[in-house]
Short mmCIF file of C-alpha atoms and ligand atoms in Angstrom, two decimals:
data_model
loop_
_atom_site.label_atom_id
_atom_site.label_comp_id
_atom_site.label_asym_id
_atom_site.label_seq_id
_atom_site.Cartn_x
_atom_site.Cartn_y
_atom_site.Cartn_z
CA MET V 90 -17.00 -14.26 -31.74
CA SER V 91 -16.46 -14.29 -27.94
CA THR V 92 -18.72 -14.13 -25.67
CA TRP V 93 -16.77 -11.84 -23.60
CA VAL V 94 -16.10 -10.16 -27.25
CA LYS V 95 -19.97 -8.98 -28.44
CA GLU V 96 -19.94 -8.15 -24.66
CA TYR V 97 -17.38 -5.69 -25.26
CA GLY V 98 -18.70 -4.67 -29.02
CA LYS V 99 -21.65 -3.77 -27.26
CA LYS V 100 -20.42 -1.48 -24.07
CA LEU V 101 -18.15 0.62 -26.76
CA CYS V 102 -19.00 4.43 -26.68
CA THR V 103 -17.27 7.49 -27.11
CA PRO V 104 -16.17 10.02 -24.33
CA ASP V 105 -19.12 12.17 -24.63
CA GLN V 106 -20.91 9.56 -24.24
CA ALA V 107 -20.10 7.51 -21.32
CA VAL V 108 -19.49 11.06 -19.51
CA GLY V 109 -23.65 11.25 -19.89
CA VAL V 110 -24.33 9.33 -17.28
CA VAL V 111 -23.24 11.83 -15.25
CA LYS V 112 -25.57 14.26 -12.71
CA SER V 113 -25.77 17.53 -10.36
CA GLY V 114 -25.68 15.55 -7.15
CA ASP V 115 -23.05 12.34 -7.75
CA TRP V 116 -20.26 11.31 -6.04
CA ILE V 117 -18.35 10.34 -8.54
CA ILE V 118 -14.62 7.87 -8.20
CA TYR V 119 -12.43 9.72 -10.34
CA SER V 120 -7.83 9.56 -11.21
CA TYR V 121 -5.48 8.51 -8.27
CA ALA V 122 -1.80 8.50 -8.62
CA ALA V 123 -0.58 6.72 -12.31
CA ASN V 124 -4.90 6.35 -12.69
CA THR V 125 -5.42 9.33 -14.71
CA LEU V 126 -7.57 9.70 -16.75
CA PRO V 127 -6.76 12.02 -20.04
CA VAL V 128 -10.26 11.11 -22.66
CA LEU V 129 -13.10 11.08 -20.10
CA ASP V 130 -11.74 13.77 -17.98
CA MET V 131 -11.81 16.57 -21.25
CA ALA V 132 -15.07 15.13 -21.76
CA LEU V 133 -17.03 16.62 -18.24
CA ALA V 134 -15.13 18.98 -18.62
CA LYS V 135 -17.33 19.99 -21.62
CA ARG V 136 -20.11 19.69 -19.52
CA THR V 137 -18.97 21.65 -16.26
CA PRO V 138 -21.78 24.76 -17.53
CA GLU V 139 -25.14 22.24 -17.05
CA LEU V 140 -23.52 19.52 -13.98
CA LYS V 141 -23.61 21.14 -10.14
CA ASP V 142 -22.57 19.99 -6.77
CA ILE V 143 -20.65 16.53 -8.44
CA GLN V 144 -17.53 15.45 -6.06
CA LEU V 145 -14.52 13.90 -6.78
CA LEU V 146 -12.50 11.43 -5.18
CA ALA V 147 -9.59 11.80 -6.19
CA GLY V 148 -5.80 12.08 -4.84
CA VAL V 149 -1.83 11.80 -5.55
CA SER V 150 -2.90 13.12 -8.53
CA MET V 151 0.08 13.09 -10.94
CA ARG V 152 -1.90 15.09 -13.91
CA PRO V 153 -3.45 18.40 -14.07
CA HIS V 154 -6.53 17.85 -14.85
CA ALA V 155 -9.40 19.53 -18.14
CA ILE V 156 -12.48 19.77 -15.27
CA VAL V 157 -9.91 22.02 -13.30
CA LYS V 158 -9.39 24.31 -15.56
CA ALA V 159 -12.60 24.12 -16.63
CA ASP V 160 -13.72 25.52 -13.33
CA PRO V 161 -10.84 27.86 -11.46
CA ARG V 162 -13.37 28.29 -8.30
CA GLY V 163 -14.43 25.17 -8.10
CA GLU V 164 -18.00 26.38 -8.64
CA HIS V 165 -19.37 23.16 -10.67
CA PHE V 166 -16.90 20.59 -9.23
CA THR V 167 -15.61 19.60 -5.29
CA TRP V 168 -11.97 18.43 -5.54
CA ASP V 169 -11.61 16.10 -2.42
CA CYS V 170 -8.09 14.19 -2.22
CA VAL V 171 -7.26 11.44 0.30
CA HIS V 172 -3.63 12.59 -0.84
CA PHE V 173 -2.48 15.57 -1.62
CA SER V 174 0.87 15.93 -4.64
CA ALA V 175 2.38 18.68 -5.59
CA ILE V 176 -0.55 18.96 -8.23
CA ASP V 177 -3.59 18.99 -5.94
CA ARG V 178 -1.34 20.92 -3.32
CA LYS V 179 -1.95 23.74 -6.44
CA TYR V 180 -5.91 22.72 -6.75
CA TYR V 181 -5.90 23.31 -2.53
CA GLU V 182 -4.14 27.18 -3.07
CA MET V 183 -6.42 27.97 -4.74
CA GLY V 184 -9.41 27.14 -2.49
CA ARG V 185 -10.43 24.20 -5.21
CA ALA V 186 -9.69 21.17 -3.38
CA PHE V 187 -9.91 19.13 0.57
CA TYR V 188 -8.39 16.35 2.40
CA VAL V 189 -10.63 13.75 4.08
CA PRO V 190 -8.99 13.13 6.83
CA LEU V 191 -8.52 9.28 6.40
CA ARG V 192 -5.16 5.62 7.21
CA TYR V 193 -4.69 4.90 3.19
CA SER V 194 -5.91 1.62 4.25
CA GLU V 195 -9.38 2.71 5.33
CA VAL V 196 -9.29 4.19 2.06
CA PRO V 197 -11.37 0.91 0.75
CA ARG V 198 -13.98 0.76 3.54
CA TYR V 199 -13.94 4.35 3.47
CA ILE V 200 -15.63 4.04 0.68
CA LEU V 201 -17.75 1.04 1.34
CA GLU V 202 -19.34 2.61 4.32
CA ASN V 203 -18.99 5.49 4.85
CA LEU V 204 -19.96 7.72 1.10
CA SER V 205 -22.87 7.39 1.18
CA HIS V 206 -23.42 6.94 -2.60
CA VAL V 207 -21.19 6.55 -5.37
CA ASP V 208 -23.04 6.60 -8.67
CA VAL V 209 -19.77 6.29 -11.13
CA LEU V 210 -16.37 4.94 -10.87
CA MET V 211 -14.43 6.00 -14.02
CA VAL V 212 -10.91 4.45 -14.49
CA GLN V 213 -8.51 3.72 -16.38
CA VAL V 214 -7.57 0.18 -17.42
CA SER V 215 -4.93 -1.86 -19.80
CA PRO V 216 -6.84 -3.56 -23.27
CA MET V 217 -9.10 -6.79 -22.49
CA ASP V 218 -7.63 -9.60 -22.66
CA GLN V 219 -9.43 -12.95 -23.74
CA HIS V 220 -11.10 -14.01 -20.74
CA GLY V 221 -12.57 -10.22 -20.34
CA ASN V 222 -10.49 -9.06 -17.64
CA PHE V 223 -9.21 -5.13 -18.20
CA ASN V 224 -6.03 -5.22 -15.79
CA LEU V 225 -5.41 -1.84 -13.16
CA GLY V 226 -2.01 -1.14 -14.36
CA PRO V 227 0.11 0.09 -11.98
CA THR V 228 -2.41 1.72 -9.45
CA ILE V 229 -5.16 -1.25 -7.58
CA SER V 230 -5.34 0.60 -4.24
CA HIS V 231 -9.10 1.66 -4.09
CA TYR V 232 -10.22 0.14 -7.39
CA ARG V 233 -11.95 -2.73 -6.53
CA ALA V 234 -14.13 -1.92 -3.41
CA SER V 235 -15.41 1.01 -5.44
CA ALA V 236 -15.47 -1.50 -8.49
CA ASP V 237 -17.61 -3.16 -5.24
CA ARG V 238 -19.71 0.16 -4.38
CA ALA V 239 -20.34 1.98 -7.43
CA LYS V 240 -23.30 2.54 -9.09
CA THR V 241 -22.18 2.87 -12.87
CA VAL V 242 -18.33 1.49 -13.65
CA ILE V 243 -16.24 3.37 -17.24
CA VAL V 244 -13.37 2.17 -18.15
CA GLU V 245 -11.23 4.02 -20.46
CA VAL V 246 -9.01 2.05 -21.95
CA ASN V 247 -5.10 2.73 -21.99
CA GLU V 248 -3.23 0.65 -24.16
CA ASP V 249 0.34 2.27 -23.31
CA MET V 250 -0.70 0.65 -20.11
CA PRO V 251 1.74 -2.04 -18.10
CA ILE V 252 -0.18 -5.55 -17.30
CA ALA V 253 0.39 -5.39 -13.19
CA HIS V 254 0.50 -8.96 -11.75
CA GLY V 255 -1.62 -8.89 -8.44
CA GLY V 256 -2.97 -11.15 -6.06
CA TYR V 257 -6.19 -10.24 -6.25
CA GLY V 258 -8.31 -6.60 -6.81
CA ASN V 259 -6.44 -5.53 -9.50
CA TYR V 260 -8.84 -6.36 -12.91
CA LEU V 261 -12.20 -5.41 -13.43
CA HIS V 262 -13.85 -7.81 -15.92
CA VAL V 263 -16.26 -7.29 -19.07
CA SER V 264 -19.37 -8.13 -17.13
CA GLU V 265 -19.45 -5.51 -14.43
CA VAL V 266 -17.81 -2.35 -16.62
CA ASP V 267 -21.13 -0.85 -17.72
CA TYR V 268 -19.45 1.70 -20.64
CA ILE V 269 -15.92 0.67 -22.79
CA VAL V 270 -14.31 4.46 -24.03
CA GLU V 271 -10.63 2.92 -26.18
CA GLY V 272 -8.66 6.01 -24.92
CA GLY V 273 -5.79 5.15 -27.76
CA HIS V 274 -1.81 5.53 -26.38
CA THR V 275 -1.98 7.97 -23.65
CA GLY V 276 1.63 7.39 -21.92
CA MET V 277 1.69 7.27 -18.62
CA PRO V 278 2.57 10.12 -16.18
CA GLN V 279 6.31 10.63 -15.64
CA ILE V 280 7.81 11.13 -13.07
CA PRO V 281 10.98 11.56 -12.84
CA THR V 282 13.53 11.22 -9.64
CA THR V 283 14.06 14.23 -7.51
CA PRO V 284 18.01 14.19 -7.41
CA ILE V 285 19.82 13.54 -4.11
CA THR V 286 21.41 15.60 -1.28
CA SER V 287 24.35 15.29 0.43
CA VAL V 288 22.01 16.17 2.90
CA ASP V 289 20.05 12.79 1.94
CA ARG V 290 22.42 10.60 1.71
CA GLN V 291 23.59 11.73 5.34
CA ILE V 292 20.52 10.52 6.65
CA ALA V 293 20.02 8.04 4.99
CA GLN V 294 23.39 6.94 6.06
CA TYR V 295 22.23 6.22 9.12
CA VAL V 296 18.99 3.91 7.90
CA LEU V 297 21.99 1.74 6.21
CA GLU V 298 23.60 0.39 9.10
CA ASP V 299 20.63 -1.22 10.98
CA LEU V 300 19.39 -2.72 7.19
CA ARG V 301 20.61 -6.42 8.08
CA ASP V 302 20.19 -8.76 4.69
CA GLY V 303 16.92 -10.43 4.94
CA ASP V 304 14.98 -7.12 6.05
CA CYS V 305 11.13 -6.94 4.56
CA ILE V 306 11.31 -2.91 3.18
CA GLN V 307 8.89 -0.53 2.78
CA LEU V 308 9.97 3.65 1.61
CA GLY V 309 7.68 6.17 2.20
CA ILE V 310 6.51 8.90 -0.45
CA GLY V 311 9.02 12.18 -1.02
CA ALA V 312 12.75 12.22 -1.66
CA MET V 313 14.20 11.29 0.81
CA PRO V 314 13.21 7.82 1.07
CA ASN V 315 14.15 7.22 -2.20
CA ALA V 316 17.62 8.43 -1.53
CA LEU V 317 18.00 5.29 0.78
CA GLY V 318 16.82 3.22 -2.14
CA GLN V 319 20.23 4.45 -4.32
CA MET V 320 22.17 3.43 -1.34
CA ILE V 321 20.55 0.34 -0.58
CA ALA V 322 21.32 -0.35 -4.50
CA GLU V 323 24.64 0.69 -4.09
CA SER V 324 25.31 -1.65 -0.97
CA ASP V 325 26.11 -5.23 -0.40
CA LEU V 326 22.91 -6.08 1.71
CA LYS V 327 20.87 -9.31 -0.01
CA ASP V 328 17.96 -10.78 -0.13
CA LEU V 329 15.84 -8.28 0.68
CA GLY V 330 11.76 -8.12 0.97
CA VAL V 331 9.82 -6.14 -0.25
CA HIS V 332 6.25 -5.17 0.73
CA THR V 333 5.01 -1.57 0.22
CA GLU V 334 2.48 0.94 -0.52
CA MET V 335 3.93 3.47 -3.42
CA LEU V 336 6.74 1.23 -6.32
CA VAL V 337 8.95 3.95 -7.19
CA ASP V 338 12.02 4.30 -9.84
CA SER V 339 14.28 3.14 -7.28
CA TYR V 340 13.49 -0.50 -6.77
CA VAL V 341 13.93 -1.25 -9.79
CA ASP V 342 17.68 0.10 -9.24
CA MET V 343 17.48 -2.10 -6.74
CA TRP V 344 16.25 -5.17 -7.88
CA ASN V 345 18.53 -4.51 -10.81
CA ALA V 346 21.62 -5.10 -8.66
CA GLY V 347 20.93 -7.46 -7.03
CA ARG V 348 19.21 -6.62 -3.81
CA ILE V 349 16.17 -8.18 -3.74
CA SER V 350 15.61 -11.63 -3.72
CA CYS V 351 12.12 -11.50 -0.93
CA ARG V 352 12.90 -15.22 -0.06
CA LYS V 353 12.85 -14.21 2.95
CA LYS V 354 9.22 -12.93 3.14
CA GLN V 355 6.97 -14.53 5.63
CA ILE V 356 3.73 -14.06 2.90
CA ASP V 357 3.94 -13.68 -0.68
CA ARG V 358 7.81 -14.84 -0.86
CA GLY V 359 8.96 -14.32 -4.03
CA ARG V 360 6.98 -11.30 -4.39
CA MET V 361 7.03 -7.11 -4.22
CA VAL V 362 4.14 -6.38 -2.66
CA TYR V 363 2.95 -2.65 -3.74
CA THR V 364 -0.36 -0.68 -3.79
CA PHE V 365 0.56 1.59 -6.60
CA ALA V 366 3.26 2.67 -8.41
CA GLY V 367 4.62 5.72 -10.14
CA GLY V 368 8.11 6.76 -11.85
CA THR V 369 9.28 6.44 -14.67
CA GLN V 370 8.91 4.71 -17.74
CA LYS V 371 11.20 1.97 -16.61
CA LEU V 372 9.54 0.72 -13.86
CA TYR V 373 6.18 1.11 -15.54
CA ASP V 374 7.97 -1.39 -17.71
CA PHE V 375 9.44 -3.26 -14.39
CA ILE V 376 5.93 -4.49 -13.90
CA ASP V 377 5.13 -5.25 -17.50
CA ASN V 378 4.23 -8.64 -16.98
CA ASN V 379 6.76 -9.44 -14.75
CA PRO V 380 5.45 -12.06 -12.24
CA GLN V 381 8.02 -11.17 -9.49
CA VAL V 382 6.31 -8.28 -8.70
CA ALA V 383 2.25 -8.45 -6.76
CA GLY V 384 0.30 -5.13 -6.41
CA TYR V 385 -3.03 -5.69 -3.46
CA PRO V 386 -5.73 -3.37 -2.96
CA VAL V 387 -4.35 -1.04 -0.18
CA ASP V 388 -6.23 -2.12 2.64
CA TYR V 389 -4.16 -5.62 2.26
CA THR V 390 0.03 -3.82 2.48
CA ASN V 391 -1.24 -1.31 4.99
CA ASP V 392 -3.42 -3.68 7.16
CA ARG V 393 -1.14 -3.50 9.81
CA TYR V 394 -2.31 -7.07 10.70
CA ILE V 395 -1.17 -8.58 7.25
CA ALA V 396 1.96 -6.60 7.00
CA SER V 397 3.62 -7.02 10.07
CA ARG V 398 3.01 -10.72 8.88
CA ASN V 399 6.81 -9.78 6.99
CA ASP V 400 9.41 -10.83 10.15
CA ASN V 401 12.35 -7.70 9.36
CA LEU V 402 9.68 -5.33 8.58
CA VAL V 403 11.80 -1.48 7.94
CA SER V 404 9.51 1.25 7.76
CA ILE V 405 10.84 3.71 5.87
CA ASN V 406 9.38 7.21 6.22
CA ASN V 407 9.94 11.12 5.66
CA ALA V 408 8.36 13.84 7.95
CA LEU V 409 8.08 17.38 7.89
CA GLU V 410 8.26 18.10 11.50
CA ILE V 411 8.49 16.74 15.25
CA ASP V 412 8.41 18.29 18.63
CA LEU V 413 10.45 17.54 21.58
CA SER V 414 7.99 14.87 23.15
CA GLY V 415 8.05 13.49 19.82
CA GLN V 416 4.63 14.08 17.80
CA VAL V 417 5.52 14.06 13.99
CA CYS V 418 3.80 16.03 11.37
CA SER V 419 4.86 14.07 8.54
CA GLU V 420 0.98 16.50 6.26
CA THR V 421 0.47 19.83 7.56
CA ILE V 422 2.83 23.27 7.34
CA GLY V 423 0.32 24.82 10.62
CA PRO V 424 -2.95 24.67 9.08
CA ARG V 425 -1.28 24.55 6.10
CA MET V 426 -2.41 21.20 3.95
CA ILE V 427 0.79 19.77 1.96
CA SER V 428 0.37 16.53 1.23
CA GLY V 429 -1.86 14.01 4.06
CA ALA V 430 -1.28 11.09 5.82
CA GLY V 431 -1.56 8.49 3.74
CA GLY V 432 0.06 5.11 5.19
CA GLN V 433 2.59 6.71 7.21
CA LEU V 434 1.32 5.65 10.26
CA ASP V 435 0.30 1.91 9.21
CA PHE V 436 3.72 1.43 8.36
CA VAL V 437 4.93 2.53 11.37
CA ASP V 438 2.42 0.46 13.21
CA ALA V 439 3.48 -2.30 11.10
CA ALA V 440 7.13 -1.93 11.15
CA TYR V 441 7.05 -1.72 14.95
CA ASN V 442 4.49 -4.94 15.67
CA SER V 443 6.66 -7.16 12.98
CA LYS V 444 9.13 -9.57 14.92
CA GLY V 445 12.63 -8.32 14.26
CA GLY V 446 10.21 -5.05 12.48
CA ARG V 447 11.77 -1.33 13.47
CA SER V 448 10.15 1.74 11.53
CA PHE V 449 12.10 5.22 11.56
CA ILE V 450 10.87 8.79 10.57
CA CYS V 451 13.77 11.02 9.14
CA MET V 452 14.04 14.72 8.21
CA GLU V 453 16.56 17.05 7.51
CA SER V 454 16.62 18.93 10.98
CA THR V 455 16.03 21.99 8.57
CA PHE V 456 14.30 23.76 6.26
CA THR V 457 15.10 26.49 4.65
CA CYS V 458 12.05 29.22 3.50
CA ALA V 459 11.72 31.09 0.60
CA GLU V 460 12.21 34.27 2.22
CA GLY V 461 16.12 32.78 2.48
CA LYS V 462 15.72 32.19 6.29
CA GLN V 463 16.71 28.11 7.73
CA HIS V 464 14.23 26.96 10.08
CA SER V 465 14.35 23.97 12.56
CA ARG V 466 12.19 21.68 11.59
CA ILE V 467 12.49 19.30 15.25
CA ARG V 468 10.71 22.52 17.09
CA PRO V 469 9.97 22.94 21.12
CA LEU V 470 5.78 22.39 19.96
CA LEU V 471 4.69 21.78 16.55
CA THR V 472 3.95 24.64 14.13
CA GLU V 473 -0.10 26.17 15.83
CA GLY V 474 -2.20 24.01 12.59
CA ALA V 475 -0.03 21.28 12.22
CA VAL V 476 -1.33 18.21 12.69
CA VAL V 477 -0.11 15.03 14.64
CA THR V 478 0.35 11.63 11.66
CA ASP V 479 2.25 9.85 14.63
CA THR V 480 1.32 10.27 18.23
CA ARG V 481 4.41 9.52 20.30
CA PRO V 482 4.44 6.61 21.81
CA MET V 483 3.53 5.19 18.19
CA VAL V 484 7.16 6.78 17.14
CA GLN V 485 10.11 4.46 17.56
CA TYR V 486 13.94 5.93 15.68
CA VAL V 487 14.06 9.63 14.39
CA ALA V 488 17.06 10.29 12.19
CA THR V 489 18.41 13.85 10.90
CA GLU V 490 21.76 14.35 9.00
CA TYR V 491 23.02 14.25 13.22
CA GLY V 492 22.37 11.24 13.87
CA LYS V 493 19.62 8.41 14.31
CA VAL V 494 17.93 8.20 18.41
CA ASN V 495 15.50 5.22 19.45
CA LEU V 496 12.29 7.16 21.57
CA LYS V 497 10.60 4.19 22.54
CA GLY V 498 9.99 3.75 26.37
CA ALA V 499 11.86 6.47 26.71
CA THR V 500 10.57 9.87 29.24
CA THR V 501 9.77 13.34 28.17
CA TRP V 502 13.24 14.05 29.40
CA GLN V 503 14.94 11.57 28.31
CA ARG V 504 13.24 12.23 24.07
CA ALA V 505 14.08 16.36 24.36
CA GLU V 506 17.34 15.31 25.01
CA ARG V 507 18.03 12.54 22.02
CA LEU V 508 16.16 15.10 19.75
CA ILE V 509 18.11 18.09 20.64
CA ASN V 510 21.35 16.17 19.32
CA LEU V 511 19.42 15.59 16.19
CA ALA V 512 18.75 19.21 16.37
CA HIS V 513 21.33 21.15 13.82
CA PRO V 514 23.84 23.29 15.82
CA ASP V 515 22.19 27.03 15.48
CA PHE V 516 19.26 25.88 17.43
CA ARG V 517 20.74 24.03 20.58
CA GLU V 518 20.25 25.77 22.79
CA GLU V 519 16.91 27.98 22.25
CA LEU V 520 15.85 24.48 21.70
CA ILE V 521 17.14 23.86 25.42
CA LYS V 522 15.53 27.09 26.79
CA GLU V 523 12.26 26.08 25.38
CA ALA V 524 12.94 22.72 27.32
CA GLU V 525 13.59 23.80 30.92
CA LYS V 526 10.05 26.57 30.74
CA LEU V 527 8.20 23.12 29.68
CA ARG V 528 9.38 21.17 32.19
CA ILE V 529 10.98 18.83 29.91
CA TRP V 530 14.64 19.24 30.53
CA ARG V 531 16.67 17.41 33.28
CA ARG V 532 19.34 19.51 34.96
CA SER V 533 21.77 16.83 34.23
CA ASN V 534 20.67 16.89 30.50
CA LYS V 535 23.64 16.86 27.83
C1 ACO M 622 4.29 5.73 0.60
C2 ACO M 622 4.64 4.52 1.27
O1 ACO M 622 4.95 3.75 0.91
S1 ACO M 622 3.67 4.86 2.85
C3 ACO M 622 3.42 5.83 4.00
C4 ACO M 622 3.88 7.22 3.07
N1 ACO M 622 3.08 8.75 3.68
C5 ACO M 622 3.95 9.30 3.84
O2 ACO M 622 4.40 9.41 4.98
C6 ACO M 622 2.68 10.49 4.25
C7 ACO M 622 3.11 11.59 5.12
N2 ACO M 622 4.60 12.46 4.28
C8 ACO M 622 4.90 12.44 3.04
O3 ACO M 622 4.14 13.20 2.40
C9 ACO M 622 6.09 12.83 2.53
O4 ACO M 622 6.51 12.25 2.88
C10 ACO M 622 6.74 14.72 2.83
C11 ACO M 622 5.42 15.79 2.83
C12 ACO M 622 6.56 15.04 4.30
C13 ACO M 622 7.91 14.94 2.72
O5 ACO M 622 7.60 14.60 1.03
P1 ACO M 622 8.82 15.38 -0.24
O6 ACO M 622 8.19 14.87 -1.34
O7 ACO M 622 9.96 14.66 0.03
O8 ACO M 622 8.51 17.02 0.51
P2 ACO M 622 9.16 18.33 0.09
O9 ACO M 622 10.19 18.26 0.83
O10 ACO M 622 9.56 18.61 -1.64
O11 ACO M 622 8.38 19.04 0.99
C14 ACO M 622 6.72 18.74 -0.13
C15 ACO M 622 6.44 20.69 0.59
O12 ACO M 622 5.77 21.11 1.24
C16 ACO M 622 6.73 21.82 0.98
N3 ACO M 622 7.45 22.70 2.82
C17 ACO M 622 8.45 21.63 3.37
N4 ACO M 622 8.73 21.91 4.38
C18 ACO M 622 8.36 23.58 4.73
C19 ACO M 622 8.43 23.58 5.94
N5 ACO M 622 9.22 22.80 6.71
N6 ACO M 622 7.68 25.48 5.71
C20 ACO M 622 6.54 25.60 4.86
N7 ACO M 622 7.21 25.00 3.75
C21 ACO M 622 7.77 23.70 3.78
C22 ACO M 622 8.04 22.35 0.15
O13 ACO M 622 8.60 23.49 0.04
C23 ACO M 622 7.08 21.98 -0.41
O14 ACO M 622 6.21 22.17 -1.46
P3 ACO M 622 6.12 22.89 -3.05
O15 ACO M 622 6.03 21.89 -3.63
O16 ACO M 622 4.53 23.02 -3.35
O17 ACO M 622 6.89 23.19 -3.33
C1 BUA M 623 -1.84 7.62 0.19
C2 BUA M 623 -0.72 8.03 -0.87
C3 BUA M 623 1.04 8.75 -0.19
C4 BUA M 623 1.31 8.45 0.40
O1 BUA M 623 1.00 7.31 1.84
O2 BUA M 623 2.07 9.21 1.51
#
């Protein structure tokens, strides 16, 4: 029996024994994206009545949590989230979740330097290999920093987790783990691709026109960037590279269609670089034991200097609204949290700083609310309480279904004119009147 198998045996315990280490007042690094903790979550939920003031650091939840069901009012566990998914948004609407305003690239440093204490890391892993390594599967993100900082490391083994190749930081070794829980076959969360609308296709078409063979792409979170991924798969582009934050199903389609080779990249040549992946089984099967994908910690993937070492880096991200001066809000509607800053600003910055790089902010020109009323996403001022995700000097191209414009170096009147031309025609007259009041409308504008 190898040393590592013996060590595994000593650390193996039941879920209840493992969560027994948690005490009131602890900070726990908890589930993130496809790294869910179905078994430890159930065990911890059973301890709800006896625990107080537990801080859970989580994000981009892809499965609902037993501890939220056991504590719907948040009297025992606080949900501190670095990015909201639709599930986290529900917790927030219940008054149950809080946001940590951060650029995603900064999360490892936040864990290492800004949290007063990190008591426990709970992380899902694939089964141990013969060298004593537990692979982190599709979520590398901030787990290396978390293991470095946490006083206690608990792993939950999922037999269904793919083995993801990486640059560094994609394994934990049994020697640094305190408790091992065997979760059996708990599957991977399945996130279906959102159907592509005709408006998504129109917007994506404007970006597609600007893509060139050999570009290195980053597609952001949400429906629209993934529509573009589908359209790239159907195009005749070739030798695309990938240096991104989130890997989704459309990258598999682009790969299978022969659009991606990563051969023109300046770093990680031949490899699709990402920090977390979420999608359907097709994506997890693609990652499994595939040396052409490389998972890295987020302070590598999203670092502007590292990402922009790739020439022709093109970032394509979605937004919720933009004001006439070019300030972009992608995370709130007024004061109401929708998602988070994520890696949007990281990649807007990195793409612009890459030789030949370009950054695109894309959005449908309108939003139809539950009452059936249409609202313009291009607004004179951002909705009161909205936060600025990308400051106006950072923003380069903006696209809606009415076209695309470049805001870099544009004056305030040029910005107003260009953005009003991207608005739905029903709102343009009103926007011009407001621009006049804001003194950003030039009489000869059209
Ligand atoms: C991932 C990478 O590789 S890097 C960086 C990418 N990261 C980012 O860009 C971070 C910021 N961006 C985001 O989080 C996303 O792109 C978003 C939120 C802008 C768009 O994401 P999508 O999933 O396409 O958004 P969607 O249109 O489904 O809207 C999300 C929610 O906001 C609501 N919403 C959207 N616009 C409005 C609006 N104008 N008014 C009210 N509600 C709105 C929707 O109804 C939906 O709510 P629900 O799911 O609770 O019912
Ligand atoms: C933080 C993960 C998601 C995003 O960047 O949008």
